[in-house]
């Protein structure tokens, strides 16, 4: 055999040798043999270099042809920060406590209520917890801090006033000082405060500091409200719930002193009321027309005086024909005019005019009114130009302490 074994095995059967097709291996071999020739290899290399240079020139980037993306970055000015809110400036100076005590702090809700402004908020929202702090000028009259340890003692219901050494009295220590001056004087006491937040805030903020405020012992805000009133310069009274003639139709509350109770029971209720908050100059009645006309009132009056306090009758009940004996000589005063006995604006204005006339005639008059918004509004308007009319506002404690000619005491 002249053919190699490989040729015989790889040639298709039945196909002559001359007609057999080129095998892939033979074609590749001939191609490689051609490339190995120097001229052909050099031309191929030169063509590849020219093609690469052309791509670089055309695309301007050695990495031309590769996937890429561009992002534009723009520098912006920083957002300006919002300016802080302007500080709230008090419309008028308000007295506060002596150095070392807290200044006047009023919640946003109290400020809105007292100013009469209606604030519309989204459903479910309310006033913020922010407070307004007013720093009074140094020349404003300041009340003594309370409680004063010299005239305080622990009782079965809490801290109560007591008569201090040398007969130091709460009536003198906690009272607002009467400002010097001449001319007829009018003392105004506002009652029924401490249980209605709006009424209490309105009376505290709108009325002159010389107006005295009386607080009921009920409600969780009584102590805080009384402290705020004192911070604003108002001297304060504690109102004592007592039995009226139409009890129980008119009910002064669960801790009221009653004629049917035994002495120790009324004494315990009195002690409970006296421990509600500190800093009051005396006790004022809340209802009480029946008790004040009964012998059961005498030991109550004696205990009030023994603790260095005075008793103020707001004049709302008819004066009893025969009052209980005041053997302890507890300081007592009774309001001569109830300004809002008829709760109409014109009637209140007429009662204020009557108070002016009586002050001019007698030199002094003590009047009372409730803490209703209408009453506070009329009194605040009336008091604005009182000095120009030759009259002076003085605290109600003037009727309970000092010389006899300063006292209005028709009950003792």
GROMACS .gro file of C-alpha atoms in nm:
model
  412
    1UNK     CA    1   0.000   0.000   0.000
    2UNK     CA    2   0.129   0.341  -0.108
    3UNK     CA    3  -0.106   0.553   0.107
    4UNK     CA    4  -0.052   0.609   0.470
    5UNK     CA    5  -0.277   0.439   0.713
    6UNK     CA    6  -0.411   0.774   0.836
    7UNK     CA    7  -0.515   0.879   0.482
    8UNK     CA    8  -0.692   0.557   0.425
    9UNK     CA    9  -0.877   0.575   0.754
   10UNK     CA   10  -0.981   0.942   0.721
   11UNK     CA   11  -1.092   0.946   0.356
   12UNK     CA   12  -1.470   0.887   0.307
   13UNK     CA   13  -1.563   0.551   0.173
   14UNK     CA   14  -1.644   0.537  -0.197
   15UNK     CA   15  -1.482   0.871  -0.277
   16UNK     CA   16  -1.177   0.874  -0.502
   17UNK     CA   17  -0.860   1.021  -0.365
   18UNK     CA   18  -0.860   1.315  -0.608
   19UNK     CA   19  -1.218   1.414  -0.519
   20UNK     CA   20  -1.186   1.390  -0.142
   21UNK     CA   21  -1.270   1.734   0.030
   22UNK     CA   22  -1.016   1.922   0.232
   23UNK     CA   23  -1.021   1.833   0.599
   24UNK     CA   24  -1.041   2.117   0.863
   25UNK     CA   25  -0.704   2.025   0.995
   26UNK     CA   26  -0.545   2.061   0.654
   27UNK     CA   27  -0.700   2.406   0.595
   28UNK     CA   28  -0.579   2.533   0.935
   29UNK     CA   29  -0.239   2.391   0.867
   30UNK     CA   30  -0.212   2.572   0.531
   31UNK     CA   31  -0.329   2.901   0.700
   32UNK     CA   32  -0.070   2.874   0.975
   33UNK     CA   33   0.196   2.794   0.718
   34UNK     CA   34   0.105   3.109   0.525
   35UNK     CA   35   0.111   3.328   0.833
   36UNK     CA   36   0.451   3.202   0.925
   37UNK     CA   37   0.588   3.365   0.617
   38UNK     CA   38   0.771   3.690   0.723
   39UNK     CA   39   0.606   3.927   0.478
   40UNK     CA   40   0.256   3.810   0.546
   41UNK     CA   41   0.304   3.816   0.928
   42UNK     CA   42   0.450   4.166   0.919
   43UNK     CA   43   0.160   4.294   0.712
   44UNK     CA   44  -0.093   4.147   0.950
   45UNK     CA   45   0.075   4.305   1.254
   46UNK     CA   46   0.093   4.643   1.078
   47UNK     CA   47  -0.276   4.625   0.986
   48UNK     CA   48  -0.372   4.550   1.350
   49UNK     CA   49  -0.168   4.848   1.478
   50UNK     CA   50  -0.323   5.081   1.220
   51UNK     CA   51  -0.673   4.965   1.318
   52UNK     CA   52  -0.605   5.029   1.690
   53UNK     CA   53  -0.463   5.376   1.618
   54UNK     CA   54  -0.768   5.458   1.411
   55UNK     CA   55  -1.001   5.367   1.697
   56UNK     CA   56  -0.806   5.588   1.939
   57UNK     CA   57  -0.820   5.885   1.704
   58UNK     CA   58  -1.187   5.835   1.627
   59UNK     CA   59  -1.307   5.786   1.985
   60UNK     CA   60  -1.054   6.007   2.172
   61UNK     CA   61  -1.026   5.757   2.458
   62UNK     CA   62  -0.785   5.464   2.498
   63UNK     CA   63  -1.074   5.271   2.644
   64UNK     CA   64  -1.302   5.362   2.356
   65UNK     CA   65  -1.566   5.111   2.281
   66UNK     CA   66  -1.611   5.007   2.647
   67UNK     CA   67  -1.952   5.067   2.814
   68UNK     CA   68  -1.960   5.390   3.017
   69UNK     CA   69  -2.204   5.643   3.173
   70UNK     CA   70  -2.180   6.011   3.263
   71UNK     CA   71  -2.337   6.188   3.571
   72UNK     CA   72  -2.358   6.565   3.606
   73UNK     CA   73  -2.292   6.701   3.961
   74UNK     CA   74  -2.435   7.042   4.045
   75UNK     CA   75  -2.332   7.230   4.361
   76UNK     CA   76  -2.620   7.405   4.536
   77UNK     CA   77  -2.625   7.672   4.808
   78UNK     CA   78  -2.712   7.531   5.154
   79UNK     CA   79  -3.073   7.582   5.261
   80UNK     CA   80  -3.103   7.878   5.501
   81UNK     CA   81  -3.204   7.782   5.854
   82UNK     CA   82  -3.530   7.923   5.980
   83UNK     CA   83  -3.483   8.206   6.226
   84UNK     CA   84  -3.583   8.133   6.587
   85UNK     CA   85  -3.918   8.275   6.696
   86UNK     CA   86  -3.912   8.624   6.837
   87UNK     CA   87  -3.924   8.633   7.218
   88UNK     CA   88  -4.258   8.708   7.376
   89UNK     CA   89  -4.263   9.047   7.542
   90UNK     CA   90  -4.496   9.100   7.832
   91UNK     CA   91  -4.755   9.367   7.773
   92UNK     CA   92  -4.728   9.495   8.128
   93UNK     CA   93  -4.503   9.421   8.423
   94UNK     CA   94  -4.643   9.177   8.672
   95UNK     CA   95  -4.519   9.134   9.026
   96UNK     CA   96  -4.348   8.812   9.128
   97UNK     CA   97  -4.220   8.653   9.442
   98UNK     CA   98  -3.912   8.760   9.631
   99UNK     CA   99  -3.566   8.660   9.508
  100UNK     CA  100  -3.512   8.288   9.527
  101UNK     CA  101  -3.867   8.200   9.432
  102UNK     CA  102  -3.998   8.104   9.090
  103UNK     CA  103  -4.099   8.384   8.850
  104UNK     CA  104  -4.443   8.400   8.697
  105UNK     CA  105  -4.496   8.106   8.463
  106UNK     CA  106  -4.809   8.077   8.257
  107UNK     CA  107  -4.902   7.802   8.016
  108UNK     CA  108  -4.997   7.868   7.653
  109UNK     CA  109  -5.358   7.774   7.726
  110UNK     CA  110  -5.381   8.021   8.014
  111UNK     CA  111  -5.239   8.303   7.802
  112UNK     CA  112  -5.486   8.233   7.521
  113UNK     CA  113  -5.777   8.217   7.764
  114UNK     CA  114  -5.685   8.535   7.945
  115UNK     CA  115  -5.629   8.731   7.623
  116UNK     CA  116  -5.964   8.630   7.473
  117UNK     CA  117  -5.799   8.516   7.148
  118UNK     CA  118  -5.950   8.211   6.975
  119UNK     CA  119  -5.680   7.976   6.844
  120UNK     CA  120  -5.782   7.725   6.574
  121UNK     CA  121  -5.579   7.404   6.573
  122UNK     CA  122  -5.601   7.076   6.380
  123UNK     CA  123  -5.835   6.817   6.524
  124UNK     CA  124  -5.682   6.631   6.814
  125UNK     CA  125  -5.413   6.888   6.889
  126UNK     CA  126  -5.392   7.124   7.184
  127UNK     CA  127  -5.177   7.400   7.334
  128UNK     CA  128  -4.808   7.331   7.365
  129UNK     CA  129  -4.629   7.282   7.694
  130UNK     CA  130  -4.444   7.608   7.645
  131UNK     CA  131  -4.464   7.863   7.922
  132UNK     CA  132  -4.427   8.239   7.928
  133UNK     CA  133  -4.185   8.364   8.189
  134UNK     CA  134  -4.221   8.728   8.284
  135UNK     CA  135  -3.943   8.893   8.478
  136UNK     CA  136  -4.087   9.187   8.672
  137UNK     CA  137  -3.895   9.511   8.713
  138UNK     CA  138  -3.723   9.556   9.049
  139UNK     CA  139  -3.959   9.834   9.162
  140UNK     CA  140  -4.273   9.613   9.155
  141UNK     CA  141  -4.413   9.511   9.494
  142UNK     CA  142  -4.329   9.152   9.584
  143UNK     CA  143  -4.507   8.916   9.819
  144UNK     CA  144  -4.329   8.711  10.083
  145UNK     CA  145  -4.249   8.352   9.980
  146UNK     CA  146  -4.480   8.078  10.100
  147UNK     CA  147  -4.479   7.864  10.301
  148UNK     CA  148  -4.288   8.059  10.564
  149UNK     CA  149  -4.146   7.808  10.818
  150UNK     CA  150  -4.194   8.056  11.103
  151UNK     CA  151  -4.571   8.041  11.065
  152UNK     CA  152  -4.620   7.686  10.931
  153UNK     CA  153  -4.667   7.348  11.097
  154UNK     CA  154  -4.747   6.994  10.986
  155UNK     CA  155  -5.105   6.887  11.051
  156UNK     CA  156  -5.297   6.566  10.997
  157UNK     CA  157  -5.388   6.673  10.641
  158UNK     CA  158  -5.072   6.862  10.548
  159UNK     CA  159  -4.896   7.191  10.616
  160UNK     CA  160  -5.111   7.452  10.794
  161UNK     CA  161  -5.052   7.809  10.911
  162UNK     CA  162  -4.984   7.879  11.276
  163UNK     CA  163  -4.926   8.181  11.497
  164UNK     CA  164  -4.548   8.232  11.507
  165UNK     CA  165  -4.325   8.343  11.791
  166UNK     CA  166  -4.385   8.703  11.889
  167UNK     CA  167  -4.740   8.668  11.751
  168UNK     CA  168  -4.620   8.673  11.389
  169UNK     CA  169  -4.931   8.620  11.176
  170UNK     CA  170  -4.993   8.494  10.825
  171UNK     CA  171  -5.234   8.787  10.798
  172UNK     CA  172  -4.933   9.020  10.813
  173UNK     CA  173  -4.659   8.811  10.650
  174UNK     CA  174  -4.849   8.708  10.337
  175UNK     CA  175  -5.040   9.033  10.285
  176UNK     CA  176  -4.973   9.267   9.999
  177UNK     CA  177  -4.830   9.599  10.114
  178UNK     CA  178  -5.059   9.895  10.066
  179UNK     CA  179  -4.896  10.140   9.826
  180UNK     CA  180  -4.844  10.488   9.970
  181UNK     CA  181  -5.083  10.759   9.865
  182UNK     CA  182  -5.379  10.964   9.966
  183UNK     CA  183  -5.746  10.966   9.878
  184UNK     CA  184  -6.041  10.731   9.919
  185UNK     CA  185  -5.956  10.362   9.905
  186UNK     CA  186  -6.144  10.066   9.759
  187UNK     CA  187  -6.061   9.703   9.836
  188UNK     CA  188  -6.189   9.437   9.594
  189UNK     CA  189  -6.190   9.061   9.656
  190UNK     CA  190  -6.275   8.813   9.377
  191UNK     CA  191  -6.417   8.479   9.497
  192UNK     CA  192  -6.480   8.131   9.358
  193UNK     CA  193  -6.142   8.083   9.189
  194UNK     CA  194  -5.927   7.771   9.158
  195UNK     CA  195  -6.180   7.529   9.005
  196UNK     CA  196  -6.235   7.695   8.665
  197UNK     CA  197  -5.906   7.731   8.480
  198UNK     CA  198  -6.028   7.996   8.236
  199UNK     CA  199  -6.188   8.213   8.504
  200UNK     CA  200  -5.887   8.181   8.733
  201UNK     CA  201  -5.637   8.267   8.459
  202UNK     CA  202  -5.850   8.559   8.344
  203UNK     CA  203  -5.879   8.711   8.691
  204UNK     CA  204  -5.508   8.662   8.762
  205UNK     CA  205  -5.392   8.817   8.437
  206UNK     CA  206  -5.644   9.095   8.378
  207UNK     CA  207  -5.708   9.245   8.720
  208UNK     CA  208  -5.469   9.488   8.891
  209UNK     CA  209  -5.234   9.325   9.140
  210UNK     CA  210  -5.397   9.517   9.428
  211UNK     CA  211  -5.718   9.313   9.378
  212UNK     CA  212  -5.731   9.018   9.624
  213UNK     CA  213  -5.827   8.670   9.499
  214UNK     CA  214  -6.004   8.396   9.698
  215UNK     CA  215  -5.958   8.027   9.607
  216UNK     CA  216  -6.176   7.726   9.678
  217UNK     CA  217  -6.004   7.425   9.837
  218UNK     CA  218  -6.136   7.186   9.572
  219UNK     CA  219  -5.967   7.080   9.250
  220UNK     CA  220  -5.616   6.966   9.168
  221UNK     CA  221  -5.508   7.309   9.044
  222UNK     CA  222  -5.591   7.510   9.358
  223UNK     CA  223  -5.235   7.516   9.493
  224UNK     CA  224  -5.076   7.596   9.158
  225UNK     CA  225  -5.335   7.862   9.075
  226UNK     CA  226  -5.293   8.033   9.411
  227UNK     CA  227  -4.914   8.033   9.368
  228UNK     CA  228  -4.946   8.191   9.024
  229UNK     CA  229  -5.177   8.457   9.162
  230UNK     CA  230  -4.924   8.539   9.433
  231UNK     CA  231  -4.646   8.549   9.173
  232UNK     CA  232  -4.853   8.808   8.990
  233UNK     CA  233  -4.878   9.020   9.306
  234UNK     CA  234  -5.228   8.929   9.425
  235UNK     CA  235  -5.271   8.845   9.791
  236UNK     CA  236  -5.493   8.540   9.830
  237UNK     CA  237  -5.764   8.404  10.060
  238UNK     CA  238  -5.878   8.048  10.124
  239UNK     CA  239  -6.253   7.995  10.084
  240UNK     CA  240  -6.408   7.771  10.347
  241UNK     CA  241  -6.715   7.567  10.234
  242UNK     CA  242  -6.993   7.612  10.490
  243UNK     CA  243  -7.360   7.524  10.519
  244UNK     CA  244  -7.616   7.764  10.366
  245UNK     CA  245  -7.979   7.792  10.473
  246UNK     CA  246  -8.105   7.598  10.169
  247UNK     CA  247  -7.867   7.305  10.217
  248UNK     CA  248  -7.867   7.045  10.057
  249UNK     CA  249  -8.037   7.215   9.760
  250UNK     CA  250  -7.733   7.440   9.756
  251UNK     CA  251  -7.438   7.215   9.835
  252UNK     CA  252  -7.099   7.376   9.913
  253UNK     CA  253  -6.916   7.046   9.865
  254UNK     CA  254  -6.811   6.721  10.034
  255UNK     CA  255  -6.592   6.887  10.302
  256UNK     CA  256  -6.840   7.157  10.404
  257UNK     CA  257  -6.872   7.254  10.769
  258UNK     CA  258  -7.227   7.178  10.887
  259UNK     CA  259  -7.433   7.275  11.191
  260UNK     CA  260  -7.538   6.913  11.243
  261UNK     CA  261  -7.180   6.788  11.279
  262UNK     CA  262  -7.007   6.758  11.613
  263UNK     CA  263  -6.723   6.991  11.699
  264UNK     CA  264  -6.437   6.745  11.622
  265UNK     CA  265  -6.585   6.665  11.280
  266UNK     CA  266  -6.604   7.031  11.179
  267UNK     CA  267  -6.253   7.081  11.321
  268UNK     CA  268  -6.121   6.801  11.100
  269UNK     CA  269  -6.287   6.949  10.791
  270UNK     CA  270  -6.145   7.289  10.878
  271UNK     CA  271  -5.797   7.135  10.910
  272UNK     CA  272  -5.840   6.967  10.571
  273UNK     CA  273  -5.926   7.299  10.405
  274UNK     CA  274  -5.642   7.489  10.578
  275UNK     CA  275  -5.389   7.240  10.434
  276UNK     CA  276  -5.490   7.281  10.068
  277UNK     CA  277  -5.229   7.545   9.977
  278UNK     CA  278  -4.998   7.793  10.153
  279UNK     CA  279  -4.967   8.171  10.142
  280UNK     CA  280  -5.321   8.295  10.220
  281UNK     CA  281  -5.381   8.588  10.454
  282UNK     CA  282  -5.717   8.471  10.580
  283UNK     CA  283  -6.028   8.264  10.530
  284UNK     CA  284  -6.337   8.372  10.334
  285UNK     CA  285  -6.673   8.203  10.335
  286UNK     CA  286  -6.809   7.991  10.054
  287UNK     CA  287  -7.187   8.000  10.108
  288UNK     CA  288  -7.226   7.947  10.486
  289UNK     CA  289  -7.525   8.166  10.569
  290UNK     CA  290  -7.664   7.908  10.815
  291UNK     CA  291  -7.336   7.814  10.984
  292UNK     CA  292  -7.227   8.177  11.032
  293UNK     CA  293  -7.553   8.242  11.218
  294UNK     CA  294  -7.516   7.932  11.438
  295UNK     CA  295  -7.325   7.871  11.762
  296UNK     CA  296  -7.126   7.603  11.575
  297UNK     CA  297  -6.937   7.881  11.400
  298UNK     CA  298  -6.778   8.019  11.718
  299UNK     CA  299  -6.513   7.743  11.762
  300UNK     CA  300  -6.438   7.762  11.389
  301UNK     CA  301  -6.383   8.138  11.415
  302UNK     CA  302  -6.167   8.090  11.725
  303UNK     CA  303  -5.943   7.837  11.544
  304UNK     CA  304  -5.901   8.070  11.247
  305UNK     CA  305  -5.784   8.352  11.472
  306UNK     CA  306  -5.557   8.123  11.673
  307UNK     CA  307  -5.367   8.041  11.354
  308UNK     CA  308  -5.292   8.405  11.278
  309UNK     CA  309  -5.561   8.446  11.011
  310UNK     CA  310  -5.852   8.679  10.956
  311UNK     CA  311  -6.205   8.599  10.839
  312UNK     CA  312  -6.369   8.778  10.547
  313UNK     CA  313  -6.744   8.759  10.479
  314UNK     CA  314  -6.801   8.816  10.106
  315UNK     CA  315  -7.144   8.969  10.175
  316UNK     CA  316  -7.339   8.729   9.954
  317UNK     CA  317  -7.549   8.602  10.245
  318UNK     CA  318  -7.789   8.819  10.436
  319UNK     CA  319  -7.639   8.946  10.759
  320UNK     CA  320  -7.759   8.746  11.057
  321UNK     CA  321  -7.961   8.929  11.320
  322UNK     CA  322  -7.743   8.788  11.597
  323UNK     CA  323  -7.394   8.662  11.511
  324UNK     CA  324  -7.204   8.418  11.736
  325UNK     CA  325  -6.977   8.575  11.995
  326UNK     CA  326  -6.623   8.647  11.878
  327UNK     CA  327  -6.455   8.587  12.213
  328UNK     CA  328  -6.112   8.530  12.055
  329UNK     CA  329  -6.143   8.863  11.873
  330UNK     CA  330  -6.050   8.711  11.541
  331UNK     CA  331  -6.017   8.990  11.281
  332UNK     CA  332  -6.344   8.997  11.082
  333UNK     CA  333  -6.456   9.207  10.787
  334UNK     CA  334  -6.768   9.199  10.572
  335UNK     CA  335  -6.799   9.324  10.212
  336UNK     CA  336  -7.045   9.613  10.194
  337UNK     CA  337  -7.131   9.569   9.825
  338UNK     CA  338  -7.150   9.257   9.607
  339UNK     CA  339  -7.068   9.402   9.265
  340UNK     CA  340  -7.228   9.127   9.055
  341UNK     CA  341  -7.531   9.050   9.271
  342UNK     CA  342  -7.716   9.123   8.947
  343UNK     CA  343  -7.493   8.968   8.677
  344UNK     CA  344  -7.541   9.227   8.403
  345UNK     CA  345  -7.285   9.471   8.269
  346UNK     CA  346  -7.494   9.780   8.348
  347UNK     CA  347  -7.572   9.654   8.700
  348UNK     CA  348  -7.205   9.584   8.772
  349UNK     CA  349  -7.109   9.931   8.646
  350UNK     CA  350  -7.375  10.084   8.872
  351UNK     CA  351  -7.242   9.888   9.172
  352UNK     CA  352  -6.890  10.011   9.100
  353UNK     CA  353  -7.018  10.369   9.091
  354UNK     CA  354  -7.188  10.307   9.425
  355UNK     CA  355  -6.858  10.176   9.566
  356UNK     CA  356  -6.683  10.492   9.453
  357UNK     CA  357  -6.944  10.710   9.621
  358UNK     CA  358  -6.920  10.516   9.948
  359UNK     CA  359  -6.541  10.532   9.943
  360UNK     CA  360  -6.553  10.909   9.898
  361UNK     CA  361  -6.800  10.937  10.185
  362UNK     CA  362  -6.627  10.703  10.432
  363UNK     CA  363  -6.267  10.692  10.311
  364UNK     CA  364  -6.271  10.314  10.259
  365UNK     CA  365  -6.501  10.045  10.122
  366UNK     CA  366  -6.465   9.668  10.084
  367UNK     CA  367  -6.650   9.505   9.792
  368UNK     CA  368  -6.663   9.156   9.647
  369UNK     CA  369  -6.746   8.988   9.316
  370UNK     CA  370  -6.733   8.641   9.165
  371UNK     CA  371  -6.467   8.534   8.918
  372UNK     CA  372  -6.716   8.525   8.627
  373UNK     CA  373  -6.573   8.656   8.300
  374UNK     CA  374  -6.826   8.940   8.283
  375UNK     CA  375  -6.744   9.058   8.635
  376UNK     CA  376  -6.369   9.045   8.573
  377UNK     CA  377  -6.409   9.235   8.246
  378UNK     CA  378  -6.615   9.519   8.399
  379UNK     CA  379  -6.382   9.554   8.700
  380UNK     CA  380  -6.072   9.554   8.477
  381UNK     CA  381  -6.221   9.832   8.260
  382UNK     CA  382  -6.328  10.034   8.563
  383UNK     CA  383  -5.987  10.013   8.731
  384UNK     CA  384  -5.786  10.143   8.434
  385UNK     CA  385  -5.833  10.514   8.513
  386UNK     CA  386  -5.913  10.488   8.884
  387UNK     CA  387  -5.611  10.699   8.981
  388UNK     CA  388  -5.726  10.978   8.751
  389UNK     CA  389  -6.053  10.991   8.947
  390UNK     CA  390  -5.867  11.035   9.274
  391UNK     CA  391  -5.929  10.680   9.407
  392UNK     CA  392  -5.689  10.403   9.509
  393UNK     CA  393  -5.712  10.025   9.498
  394UNK     CA  394  -5.586   9.854   9.813
  395UNK     CA  395  -5.570   9.485   9.912
  396UNK     CA  396  -5.860   9.337  10.108
  397UNK     CA  397  -5.633   9.256  10.402
  398UNK     CA  398  -5.643   9.627  10.486
  399UNK     CA  399  -5.993   9.562  10.621
  400UNK     CA  400  -5.859   9.299  10.861
  401UNK     CA  401  -5.536   9.443  11.002
  402UNK     CA  402  -5.391   9.769  11.119
  403UNK     CA  403  -5.561  10.058  11.295
  404UNK     CA  404  -5.927  10.049  11.382
  405UNK     CA  405  -6.015  10.319  11.130
  406UNK     CA  406  -5.885  10.095  10.848
  407UNK     CA  407  -6.112   9.810  10.945
  408UNK     CA  408  -6.459   9.730  10.819
  409UNK     CA  409  -6.584   9.506  11.097
  410UNK     CA  410  -6.958   9.501  11.141
  411UNK     CA  411  -6.956   9.145  11.274
  412UNK     CA  412  -6.754   9.184  11.594
   0.00000   0.00000   0.00000
